[in-house]
PDB file of C-alpha atoms and ligand atoms in Angstrom:
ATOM      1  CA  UNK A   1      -3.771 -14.885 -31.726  1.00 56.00           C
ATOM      2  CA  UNK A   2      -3.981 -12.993 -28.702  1.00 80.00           C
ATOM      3  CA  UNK A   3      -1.545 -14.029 -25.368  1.00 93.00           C
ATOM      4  CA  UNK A   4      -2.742 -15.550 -22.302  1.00 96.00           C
ATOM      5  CA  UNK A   5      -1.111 -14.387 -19.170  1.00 97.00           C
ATOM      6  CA  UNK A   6      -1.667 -15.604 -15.933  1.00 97.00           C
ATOM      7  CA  UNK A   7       0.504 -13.752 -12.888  1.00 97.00           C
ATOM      8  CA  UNK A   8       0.477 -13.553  -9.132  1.00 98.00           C
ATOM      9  CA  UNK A   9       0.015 -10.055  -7.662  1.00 98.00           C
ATOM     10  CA  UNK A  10       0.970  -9.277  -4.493  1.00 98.00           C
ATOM     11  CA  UNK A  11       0.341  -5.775  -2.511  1.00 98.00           C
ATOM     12  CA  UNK A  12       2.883  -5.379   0.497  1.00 98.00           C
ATOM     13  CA  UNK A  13       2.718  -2.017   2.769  1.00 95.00           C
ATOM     14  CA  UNK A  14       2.348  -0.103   6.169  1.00 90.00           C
ATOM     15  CA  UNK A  15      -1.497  -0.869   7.675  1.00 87.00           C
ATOM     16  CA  UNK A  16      -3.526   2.032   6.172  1.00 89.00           C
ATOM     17  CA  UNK A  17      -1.588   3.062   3.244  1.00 94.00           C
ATOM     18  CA  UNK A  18      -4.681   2.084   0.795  1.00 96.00           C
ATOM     19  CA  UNK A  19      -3.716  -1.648  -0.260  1.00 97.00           C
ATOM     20  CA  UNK A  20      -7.123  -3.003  -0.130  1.00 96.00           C
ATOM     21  CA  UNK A  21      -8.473   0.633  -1.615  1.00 97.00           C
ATOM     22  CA  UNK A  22      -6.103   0.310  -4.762  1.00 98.00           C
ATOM     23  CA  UNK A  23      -7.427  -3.082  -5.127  1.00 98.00           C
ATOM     24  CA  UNK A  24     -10.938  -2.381  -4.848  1.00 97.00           C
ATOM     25  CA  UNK A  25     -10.651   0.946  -6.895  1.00 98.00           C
ATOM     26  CA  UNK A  26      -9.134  -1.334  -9.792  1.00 98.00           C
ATOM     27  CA  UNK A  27     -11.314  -4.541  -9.170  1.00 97.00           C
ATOM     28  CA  UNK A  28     -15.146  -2.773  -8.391  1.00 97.00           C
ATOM     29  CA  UNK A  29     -13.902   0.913  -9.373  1.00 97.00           C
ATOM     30  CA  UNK A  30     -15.443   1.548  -5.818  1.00 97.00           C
ATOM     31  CA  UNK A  31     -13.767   3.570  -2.612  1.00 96.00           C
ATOM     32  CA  UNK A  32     -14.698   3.649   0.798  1.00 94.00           C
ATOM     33  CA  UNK A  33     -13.664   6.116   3.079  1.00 91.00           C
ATOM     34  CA  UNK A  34     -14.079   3.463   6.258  1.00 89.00           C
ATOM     35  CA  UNK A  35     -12.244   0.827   4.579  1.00 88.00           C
ATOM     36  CA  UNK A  36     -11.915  -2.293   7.543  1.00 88.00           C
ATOM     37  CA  UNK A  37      -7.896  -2.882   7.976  1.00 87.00           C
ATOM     38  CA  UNK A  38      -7.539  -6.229   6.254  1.00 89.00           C
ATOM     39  CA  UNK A  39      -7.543  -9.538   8.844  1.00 89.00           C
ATOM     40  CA  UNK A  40      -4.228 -11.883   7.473  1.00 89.00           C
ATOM     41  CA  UNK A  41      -4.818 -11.382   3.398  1.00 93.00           C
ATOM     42  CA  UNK A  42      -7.337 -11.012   0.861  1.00 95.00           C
ATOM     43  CA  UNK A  43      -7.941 -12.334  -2.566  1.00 96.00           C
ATOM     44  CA  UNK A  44      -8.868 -10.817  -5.585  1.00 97.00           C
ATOM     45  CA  UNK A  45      -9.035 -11.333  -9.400  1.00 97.00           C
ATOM     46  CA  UNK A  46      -9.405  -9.203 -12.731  1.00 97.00           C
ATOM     47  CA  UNK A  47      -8.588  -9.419 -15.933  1.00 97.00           C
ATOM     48  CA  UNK A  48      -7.074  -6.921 -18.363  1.00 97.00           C
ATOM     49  CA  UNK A  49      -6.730  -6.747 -21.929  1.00 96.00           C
ATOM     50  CA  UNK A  50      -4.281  -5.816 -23.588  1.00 95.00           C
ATOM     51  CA  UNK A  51      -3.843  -5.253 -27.436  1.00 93.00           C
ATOM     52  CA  UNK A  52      -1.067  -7.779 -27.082  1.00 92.00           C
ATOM     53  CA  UNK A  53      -2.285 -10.081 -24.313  1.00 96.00           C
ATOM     54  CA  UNK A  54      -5.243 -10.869 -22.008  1.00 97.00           C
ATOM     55  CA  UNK A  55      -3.605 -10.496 -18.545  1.00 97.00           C
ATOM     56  CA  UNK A  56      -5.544 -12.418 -15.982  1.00 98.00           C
ATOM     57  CA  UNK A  57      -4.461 -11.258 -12.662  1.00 98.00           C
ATOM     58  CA  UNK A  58      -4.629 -13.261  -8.839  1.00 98.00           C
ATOM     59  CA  UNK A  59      -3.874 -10.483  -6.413  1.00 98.00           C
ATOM     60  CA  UNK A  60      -3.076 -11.036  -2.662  1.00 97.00           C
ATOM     61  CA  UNK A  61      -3.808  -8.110  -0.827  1.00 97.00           C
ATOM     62  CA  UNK A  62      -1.957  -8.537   2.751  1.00 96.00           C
ATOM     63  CA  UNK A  63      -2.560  -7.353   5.774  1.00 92.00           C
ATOM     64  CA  UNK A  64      -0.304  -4.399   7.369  1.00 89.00           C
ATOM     65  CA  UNK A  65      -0.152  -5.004  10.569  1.00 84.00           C
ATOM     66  CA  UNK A  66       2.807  -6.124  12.240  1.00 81.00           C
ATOM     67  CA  UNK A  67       1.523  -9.071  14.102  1.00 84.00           C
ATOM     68  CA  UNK A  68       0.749 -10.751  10.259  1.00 89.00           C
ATOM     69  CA  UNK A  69       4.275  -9.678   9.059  1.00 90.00           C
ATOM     70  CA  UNK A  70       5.206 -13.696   9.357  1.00 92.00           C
ATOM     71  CA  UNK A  71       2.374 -14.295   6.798  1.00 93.00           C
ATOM     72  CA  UNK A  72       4.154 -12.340   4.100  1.00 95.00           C
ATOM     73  CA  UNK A  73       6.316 -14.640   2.450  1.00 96.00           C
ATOM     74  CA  UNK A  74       3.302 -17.223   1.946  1.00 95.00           C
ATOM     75  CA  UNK A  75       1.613 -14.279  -0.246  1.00 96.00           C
ATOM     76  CA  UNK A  76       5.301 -13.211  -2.228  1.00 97.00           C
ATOM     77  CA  UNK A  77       6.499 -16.632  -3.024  1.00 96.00           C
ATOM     78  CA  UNK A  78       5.771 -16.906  -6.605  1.00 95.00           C
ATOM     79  CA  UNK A  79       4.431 -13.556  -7.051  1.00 97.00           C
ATOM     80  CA  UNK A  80       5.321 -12.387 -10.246  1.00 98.00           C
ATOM     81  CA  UNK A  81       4.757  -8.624  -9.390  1.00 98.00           C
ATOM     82  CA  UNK A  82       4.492  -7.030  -5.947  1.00 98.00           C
ATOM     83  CA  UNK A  83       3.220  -3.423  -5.401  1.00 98.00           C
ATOM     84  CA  UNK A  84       4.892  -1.933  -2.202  1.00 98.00           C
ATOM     85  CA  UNK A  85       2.436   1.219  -0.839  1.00 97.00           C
ATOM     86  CA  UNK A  86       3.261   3.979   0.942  1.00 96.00           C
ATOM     87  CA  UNK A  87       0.947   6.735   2.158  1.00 93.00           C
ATOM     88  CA  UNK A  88       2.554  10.116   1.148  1.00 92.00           C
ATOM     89  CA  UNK A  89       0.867  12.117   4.403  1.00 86.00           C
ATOM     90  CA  UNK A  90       2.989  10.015   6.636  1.00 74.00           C
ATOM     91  CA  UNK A  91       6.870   9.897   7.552  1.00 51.00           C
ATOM     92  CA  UNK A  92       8.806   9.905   9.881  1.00 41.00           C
ATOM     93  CA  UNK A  93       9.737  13.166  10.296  1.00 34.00           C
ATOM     94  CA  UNK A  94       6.135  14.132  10.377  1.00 29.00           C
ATOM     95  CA  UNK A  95       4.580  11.668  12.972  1.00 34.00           C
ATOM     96  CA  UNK A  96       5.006  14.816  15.975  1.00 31.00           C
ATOM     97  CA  UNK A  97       3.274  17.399  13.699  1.00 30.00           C
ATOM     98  CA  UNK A  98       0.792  15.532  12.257  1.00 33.00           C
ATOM     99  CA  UNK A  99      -0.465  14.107  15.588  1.00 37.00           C
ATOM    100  CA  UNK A 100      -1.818  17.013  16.975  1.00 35.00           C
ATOM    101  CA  UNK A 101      -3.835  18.130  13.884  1.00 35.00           C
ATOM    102  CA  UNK A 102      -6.036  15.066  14.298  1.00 40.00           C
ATOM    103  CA  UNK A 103      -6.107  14.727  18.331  1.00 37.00           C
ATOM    104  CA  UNK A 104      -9.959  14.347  17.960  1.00 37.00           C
ATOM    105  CA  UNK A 105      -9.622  11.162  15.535  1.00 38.00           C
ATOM    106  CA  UNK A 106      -6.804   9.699  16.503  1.00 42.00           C
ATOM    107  CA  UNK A 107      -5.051   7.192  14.539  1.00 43.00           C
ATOM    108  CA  UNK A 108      -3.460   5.372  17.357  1.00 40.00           C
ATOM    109  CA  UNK A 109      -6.493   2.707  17.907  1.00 37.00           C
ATOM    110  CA  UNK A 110      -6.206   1.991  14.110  1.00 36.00           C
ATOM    111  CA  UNK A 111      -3.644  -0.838  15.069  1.00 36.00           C
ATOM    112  CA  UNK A 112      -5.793  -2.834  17.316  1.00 34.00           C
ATOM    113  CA  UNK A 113      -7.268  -5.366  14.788  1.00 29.00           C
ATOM    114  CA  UNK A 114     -10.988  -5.033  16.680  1.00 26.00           C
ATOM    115  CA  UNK A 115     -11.597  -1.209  16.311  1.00 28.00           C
ATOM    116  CA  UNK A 116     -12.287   0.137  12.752  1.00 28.00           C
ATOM    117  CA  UNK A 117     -11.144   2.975  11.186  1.00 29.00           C
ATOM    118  CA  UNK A 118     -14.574   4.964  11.999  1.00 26.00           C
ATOM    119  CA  UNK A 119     -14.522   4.001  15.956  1.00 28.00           C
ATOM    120  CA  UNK A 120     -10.648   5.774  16.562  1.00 39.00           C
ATOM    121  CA  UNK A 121     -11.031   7.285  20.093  1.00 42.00           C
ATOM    122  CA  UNK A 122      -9.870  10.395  20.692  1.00 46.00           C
ATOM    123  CA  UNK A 123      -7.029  11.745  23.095  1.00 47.00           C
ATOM    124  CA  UNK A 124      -4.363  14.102  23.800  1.00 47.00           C
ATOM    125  CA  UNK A 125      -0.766  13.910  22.895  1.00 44.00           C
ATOM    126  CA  UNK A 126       0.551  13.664  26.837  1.00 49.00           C
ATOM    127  CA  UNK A 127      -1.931  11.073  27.652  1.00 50.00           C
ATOM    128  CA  UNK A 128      -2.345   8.725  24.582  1.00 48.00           C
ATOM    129  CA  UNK A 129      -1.985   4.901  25.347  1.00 47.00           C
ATOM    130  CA  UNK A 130      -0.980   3.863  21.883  1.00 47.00           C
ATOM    131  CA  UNK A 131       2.123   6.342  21.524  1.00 44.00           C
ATOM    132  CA  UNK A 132       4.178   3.654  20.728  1.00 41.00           C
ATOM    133  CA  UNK A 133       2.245   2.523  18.034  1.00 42.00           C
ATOM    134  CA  UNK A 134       0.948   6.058  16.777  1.00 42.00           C
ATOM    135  CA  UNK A 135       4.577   6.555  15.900  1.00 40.00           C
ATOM    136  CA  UNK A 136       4.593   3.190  14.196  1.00 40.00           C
ATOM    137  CA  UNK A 137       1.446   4.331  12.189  1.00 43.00           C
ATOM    138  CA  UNK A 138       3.478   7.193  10.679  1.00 48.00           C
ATOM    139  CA  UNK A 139       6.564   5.295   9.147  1.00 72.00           C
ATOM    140  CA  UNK A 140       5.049   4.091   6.128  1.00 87.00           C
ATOM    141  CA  UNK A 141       7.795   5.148   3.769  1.00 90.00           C
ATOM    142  CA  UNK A 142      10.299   3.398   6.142  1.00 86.00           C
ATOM    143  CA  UNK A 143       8.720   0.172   5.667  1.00 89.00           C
ATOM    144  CA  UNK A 144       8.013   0.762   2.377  1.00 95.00           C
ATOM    145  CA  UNK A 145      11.552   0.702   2.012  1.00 94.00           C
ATOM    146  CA  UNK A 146      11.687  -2.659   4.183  1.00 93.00           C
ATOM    147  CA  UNK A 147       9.878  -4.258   1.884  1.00 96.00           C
ATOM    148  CA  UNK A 148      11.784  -4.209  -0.987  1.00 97.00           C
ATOM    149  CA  UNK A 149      14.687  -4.871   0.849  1.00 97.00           C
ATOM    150  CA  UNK A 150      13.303  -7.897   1.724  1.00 97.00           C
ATOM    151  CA  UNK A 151      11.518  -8.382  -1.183  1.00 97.00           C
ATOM    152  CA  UNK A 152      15.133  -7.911  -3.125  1.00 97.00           C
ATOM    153  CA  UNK A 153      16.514 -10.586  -0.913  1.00 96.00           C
ATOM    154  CA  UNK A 154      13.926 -13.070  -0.550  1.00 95.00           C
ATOM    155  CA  UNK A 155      11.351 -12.502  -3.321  1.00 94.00           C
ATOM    156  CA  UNK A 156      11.210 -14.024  -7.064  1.00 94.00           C
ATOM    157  CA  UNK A 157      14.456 -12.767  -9.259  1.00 95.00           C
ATOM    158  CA  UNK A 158      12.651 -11.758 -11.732  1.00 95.00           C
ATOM    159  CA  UNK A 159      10.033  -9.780  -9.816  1.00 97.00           C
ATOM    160  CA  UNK A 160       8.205  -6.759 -11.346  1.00 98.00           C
ATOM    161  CA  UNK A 161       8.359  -4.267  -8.353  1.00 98.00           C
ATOM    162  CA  UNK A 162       6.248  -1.027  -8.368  1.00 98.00           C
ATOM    163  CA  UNK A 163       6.309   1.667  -5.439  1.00 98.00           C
ATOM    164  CA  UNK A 164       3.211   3.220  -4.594  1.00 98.00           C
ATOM    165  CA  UNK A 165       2.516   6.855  -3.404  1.00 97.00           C
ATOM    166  CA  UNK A 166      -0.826   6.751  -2.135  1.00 97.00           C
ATOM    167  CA  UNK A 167      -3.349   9.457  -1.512  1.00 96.00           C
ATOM    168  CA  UNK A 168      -2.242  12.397  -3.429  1.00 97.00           C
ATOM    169  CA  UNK A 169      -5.509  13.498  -3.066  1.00 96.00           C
ATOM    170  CA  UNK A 170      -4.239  14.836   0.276  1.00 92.00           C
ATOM    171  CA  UNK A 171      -1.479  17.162  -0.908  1.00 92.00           C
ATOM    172  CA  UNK A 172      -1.767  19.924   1.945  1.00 86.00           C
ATOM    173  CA  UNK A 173      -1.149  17.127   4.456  1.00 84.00           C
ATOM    174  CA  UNK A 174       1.942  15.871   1.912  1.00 85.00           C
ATOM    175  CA  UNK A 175       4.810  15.037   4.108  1.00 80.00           C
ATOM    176  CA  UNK A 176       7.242  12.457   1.605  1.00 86.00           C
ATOM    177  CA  UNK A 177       7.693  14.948  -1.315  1.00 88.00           C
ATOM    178  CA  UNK A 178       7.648  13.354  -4.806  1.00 93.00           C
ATOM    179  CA  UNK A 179      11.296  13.155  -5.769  1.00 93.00           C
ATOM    180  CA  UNK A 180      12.077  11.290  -1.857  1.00 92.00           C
ATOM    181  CA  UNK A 181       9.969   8.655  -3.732  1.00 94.00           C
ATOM    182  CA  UNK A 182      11.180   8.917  -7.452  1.00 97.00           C
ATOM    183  CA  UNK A 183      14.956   8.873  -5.907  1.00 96.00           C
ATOM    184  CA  UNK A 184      14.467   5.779  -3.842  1.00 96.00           C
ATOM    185  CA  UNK A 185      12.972   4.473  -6.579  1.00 98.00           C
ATOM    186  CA  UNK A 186      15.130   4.721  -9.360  1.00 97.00           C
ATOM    187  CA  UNK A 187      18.478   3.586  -6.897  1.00 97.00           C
ATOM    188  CA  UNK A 188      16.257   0.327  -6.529  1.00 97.00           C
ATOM    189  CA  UNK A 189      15.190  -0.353  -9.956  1.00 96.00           C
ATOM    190  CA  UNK A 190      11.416  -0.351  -9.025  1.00 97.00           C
ATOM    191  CA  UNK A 191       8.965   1.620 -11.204  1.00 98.00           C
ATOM    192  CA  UNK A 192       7.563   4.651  -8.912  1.00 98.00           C
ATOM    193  CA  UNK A 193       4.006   5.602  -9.234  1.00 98.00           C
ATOM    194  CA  UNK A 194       1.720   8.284  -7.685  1.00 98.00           C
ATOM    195  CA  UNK A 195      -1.801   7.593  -6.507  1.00 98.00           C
ATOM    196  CA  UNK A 196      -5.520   8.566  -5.088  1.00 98.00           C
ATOM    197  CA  UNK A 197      -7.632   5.421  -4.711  1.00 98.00           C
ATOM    198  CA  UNK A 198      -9.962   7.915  -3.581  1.00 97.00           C
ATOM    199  CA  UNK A 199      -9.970   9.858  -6.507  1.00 98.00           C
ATOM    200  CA  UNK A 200      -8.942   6.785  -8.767  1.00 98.00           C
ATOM    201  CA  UNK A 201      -5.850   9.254 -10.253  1.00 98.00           C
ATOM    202  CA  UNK A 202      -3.498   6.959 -11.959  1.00 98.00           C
ATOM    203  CA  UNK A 203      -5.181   3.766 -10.284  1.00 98.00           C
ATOM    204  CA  UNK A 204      -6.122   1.981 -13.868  1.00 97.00           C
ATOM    205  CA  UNK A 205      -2.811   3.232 -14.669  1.00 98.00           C
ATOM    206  CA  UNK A 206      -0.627   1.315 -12.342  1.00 98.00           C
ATOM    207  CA  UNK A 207      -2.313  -1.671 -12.936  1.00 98.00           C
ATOM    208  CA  UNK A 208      -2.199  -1.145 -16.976  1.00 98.00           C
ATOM    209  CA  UNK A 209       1.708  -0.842 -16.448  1.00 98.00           C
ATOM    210  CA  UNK A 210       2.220  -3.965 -14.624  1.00 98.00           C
ATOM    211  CA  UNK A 211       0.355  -5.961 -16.797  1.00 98.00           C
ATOM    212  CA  UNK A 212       2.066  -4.308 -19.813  1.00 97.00           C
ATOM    213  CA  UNK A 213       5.255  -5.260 -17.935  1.00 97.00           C
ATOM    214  CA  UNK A 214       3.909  -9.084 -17.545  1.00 97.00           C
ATOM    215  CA  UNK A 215       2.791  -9.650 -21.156  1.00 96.00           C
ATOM    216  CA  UNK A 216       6.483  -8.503 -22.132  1.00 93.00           C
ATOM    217  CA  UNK A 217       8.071 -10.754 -19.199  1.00 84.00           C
TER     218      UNK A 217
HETATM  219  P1  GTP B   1      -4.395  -2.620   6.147  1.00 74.20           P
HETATM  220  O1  GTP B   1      -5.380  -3.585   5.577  1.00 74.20           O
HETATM  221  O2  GTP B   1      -4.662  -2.310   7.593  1.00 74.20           O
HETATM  222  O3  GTP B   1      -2.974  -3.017   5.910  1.00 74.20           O
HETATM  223  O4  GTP B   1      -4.637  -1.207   5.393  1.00 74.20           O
HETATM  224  P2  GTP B   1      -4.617  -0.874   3.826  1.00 74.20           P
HETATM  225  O5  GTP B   1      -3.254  -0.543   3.396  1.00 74.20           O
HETATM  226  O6  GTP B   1      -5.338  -1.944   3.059  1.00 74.20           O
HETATM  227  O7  GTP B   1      -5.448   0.486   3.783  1.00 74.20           O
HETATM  228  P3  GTP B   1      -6.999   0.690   3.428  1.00 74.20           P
HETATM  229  O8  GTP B   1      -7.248   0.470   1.993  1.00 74.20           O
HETATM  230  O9  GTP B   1      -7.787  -0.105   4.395  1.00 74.20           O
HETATM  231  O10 GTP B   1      -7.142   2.247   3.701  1.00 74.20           O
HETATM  232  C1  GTP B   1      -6.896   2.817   4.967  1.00 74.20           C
HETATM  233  C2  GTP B   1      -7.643   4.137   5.077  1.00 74.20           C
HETATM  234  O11 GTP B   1      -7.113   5.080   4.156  1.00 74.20           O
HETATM  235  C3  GTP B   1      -9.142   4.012   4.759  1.00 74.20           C
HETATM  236  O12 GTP B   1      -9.858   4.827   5.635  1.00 74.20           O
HETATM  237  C4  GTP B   1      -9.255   4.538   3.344  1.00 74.20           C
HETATM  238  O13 GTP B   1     -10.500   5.148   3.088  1.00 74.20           O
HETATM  239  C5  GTP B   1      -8.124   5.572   3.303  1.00 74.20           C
HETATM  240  N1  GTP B   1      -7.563   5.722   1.958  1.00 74.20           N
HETATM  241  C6  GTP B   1      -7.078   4.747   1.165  1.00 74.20           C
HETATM  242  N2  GTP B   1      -6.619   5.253   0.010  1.00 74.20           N
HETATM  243  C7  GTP B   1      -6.819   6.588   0.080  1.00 74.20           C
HETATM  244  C8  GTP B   1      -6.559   7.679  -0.821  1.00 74.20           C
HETATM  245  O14 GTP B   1      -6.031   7.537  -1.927  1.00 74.20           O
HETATM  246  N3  GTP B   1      -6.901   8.931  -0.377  1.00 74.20           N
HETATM  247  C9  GTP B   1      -7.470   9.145   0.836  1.00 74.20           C
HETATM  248  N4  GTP B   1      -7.770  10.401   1.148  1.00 74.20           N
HETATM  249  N5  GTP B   1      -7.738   8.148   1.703  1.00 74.20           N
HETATM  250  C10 GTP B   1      -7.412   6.885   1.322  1.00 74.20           C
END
């Protein structure tokens, strides 16, 4: 007879990389392009079958922000997979560039946990009050990559670890190329992925893959 599995999910990433999109693409096959940034965590569930088990999944989505970073380990502990996101139109090395392409919706106010995504005010380079943070906005591959380190050190052993390119929809504003991903990837034994949750490319996929990866655990 067929398997039950029950498993712990746990989505870890930079605030507006597409956690709670990926989730909602998977768990209501719906997208929003104003999606709220997540307040502490949010929980979902689904289940998946499998030819070789039922795979019933609980899946913390947590918030990015920095201020709920002390939350995190409350939503990992026990987690028997963890998807770490990173949005492939920001980087490091192209948080100057990209910031003047969209000084009329800038991305700086996304931070402040009481103005949505839609309200973003708009402002010039030289005069933005949230510099410190816009900058912050574009690392997400950086703390992509702090996230499994500290998901390596502090998570479950045996932790199923995906890494998440999100919103490869937006190729012409690509700025983390493929292989930067695929690289990092393979050095840390996680499985890499490529996603839209906008376009829902490869979003069944991802989570067909880690609950292959579960019923085989
Ligand atoms: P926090 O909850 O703040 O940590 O953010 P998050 O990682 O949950 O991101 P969220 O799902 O809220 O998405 C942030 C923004 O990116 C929203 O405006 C989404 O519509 C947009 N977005 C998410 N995924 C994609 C995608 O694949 N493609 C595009 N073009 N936009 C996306």
């Amino acid at each position: 007879s067929n398997k039950n599995v029950q498993a712990k999910l746990v989505l870890l990433g930079d605030v507006g990389t597409g956690k709670t999109s990926l989730v909602l693409r998977f768990v209501k096959g719906q997208f929003s392009d104003f999606q709220e940034s997540t307040i502490g965590a949010a929980f979902f569930t689904q289940v998946l079958s499998l030819n070789e088990a039922t795979v019933k999944f609980d899946i913390w989505d947590t918030a990015g922000q920095e201020r709920y970073h002390s939350l995190a380990p409350m939503y990992y502990r026990g987690a028997a997979a963890a998807i770490v996101v990173y949005d492939i139109t920001n980087s490091v090395t192209s948080s100057r560039s990209f910031y003047p392409i969209l000084s009329l919706t800038c991305l700086c106010s996304y931070d402040q946990a009481s103005i949505s995504f839609v309200s973003m005010h708009s402002c010039s380079v030289s005069d933005c009050p949230y510099d410190q943070m816009m900058v912050l906005f574009q690392e997400s591959f950086e703390r992509a990559k702090k996230w499994v380190q500290e998901l390596q050190r502090r998570g479950n052993p045996n932790l199923i670890m995906f890494l998440v390119a999100n919103k490869v929809d937006l190729e012409e504003k690509r700025a983390v190329g493929n292989e930067e991903g695929e690289v990092y990837a393979k050095e840390n034994g996680l499985t890499f992925m490529e996603t839209s949750a906008k376009t829902a490319q490869n979003v069944s996929e991802l989570f067909y893959e880690i609950a292959k990866r579960l019923a085989k655990a």
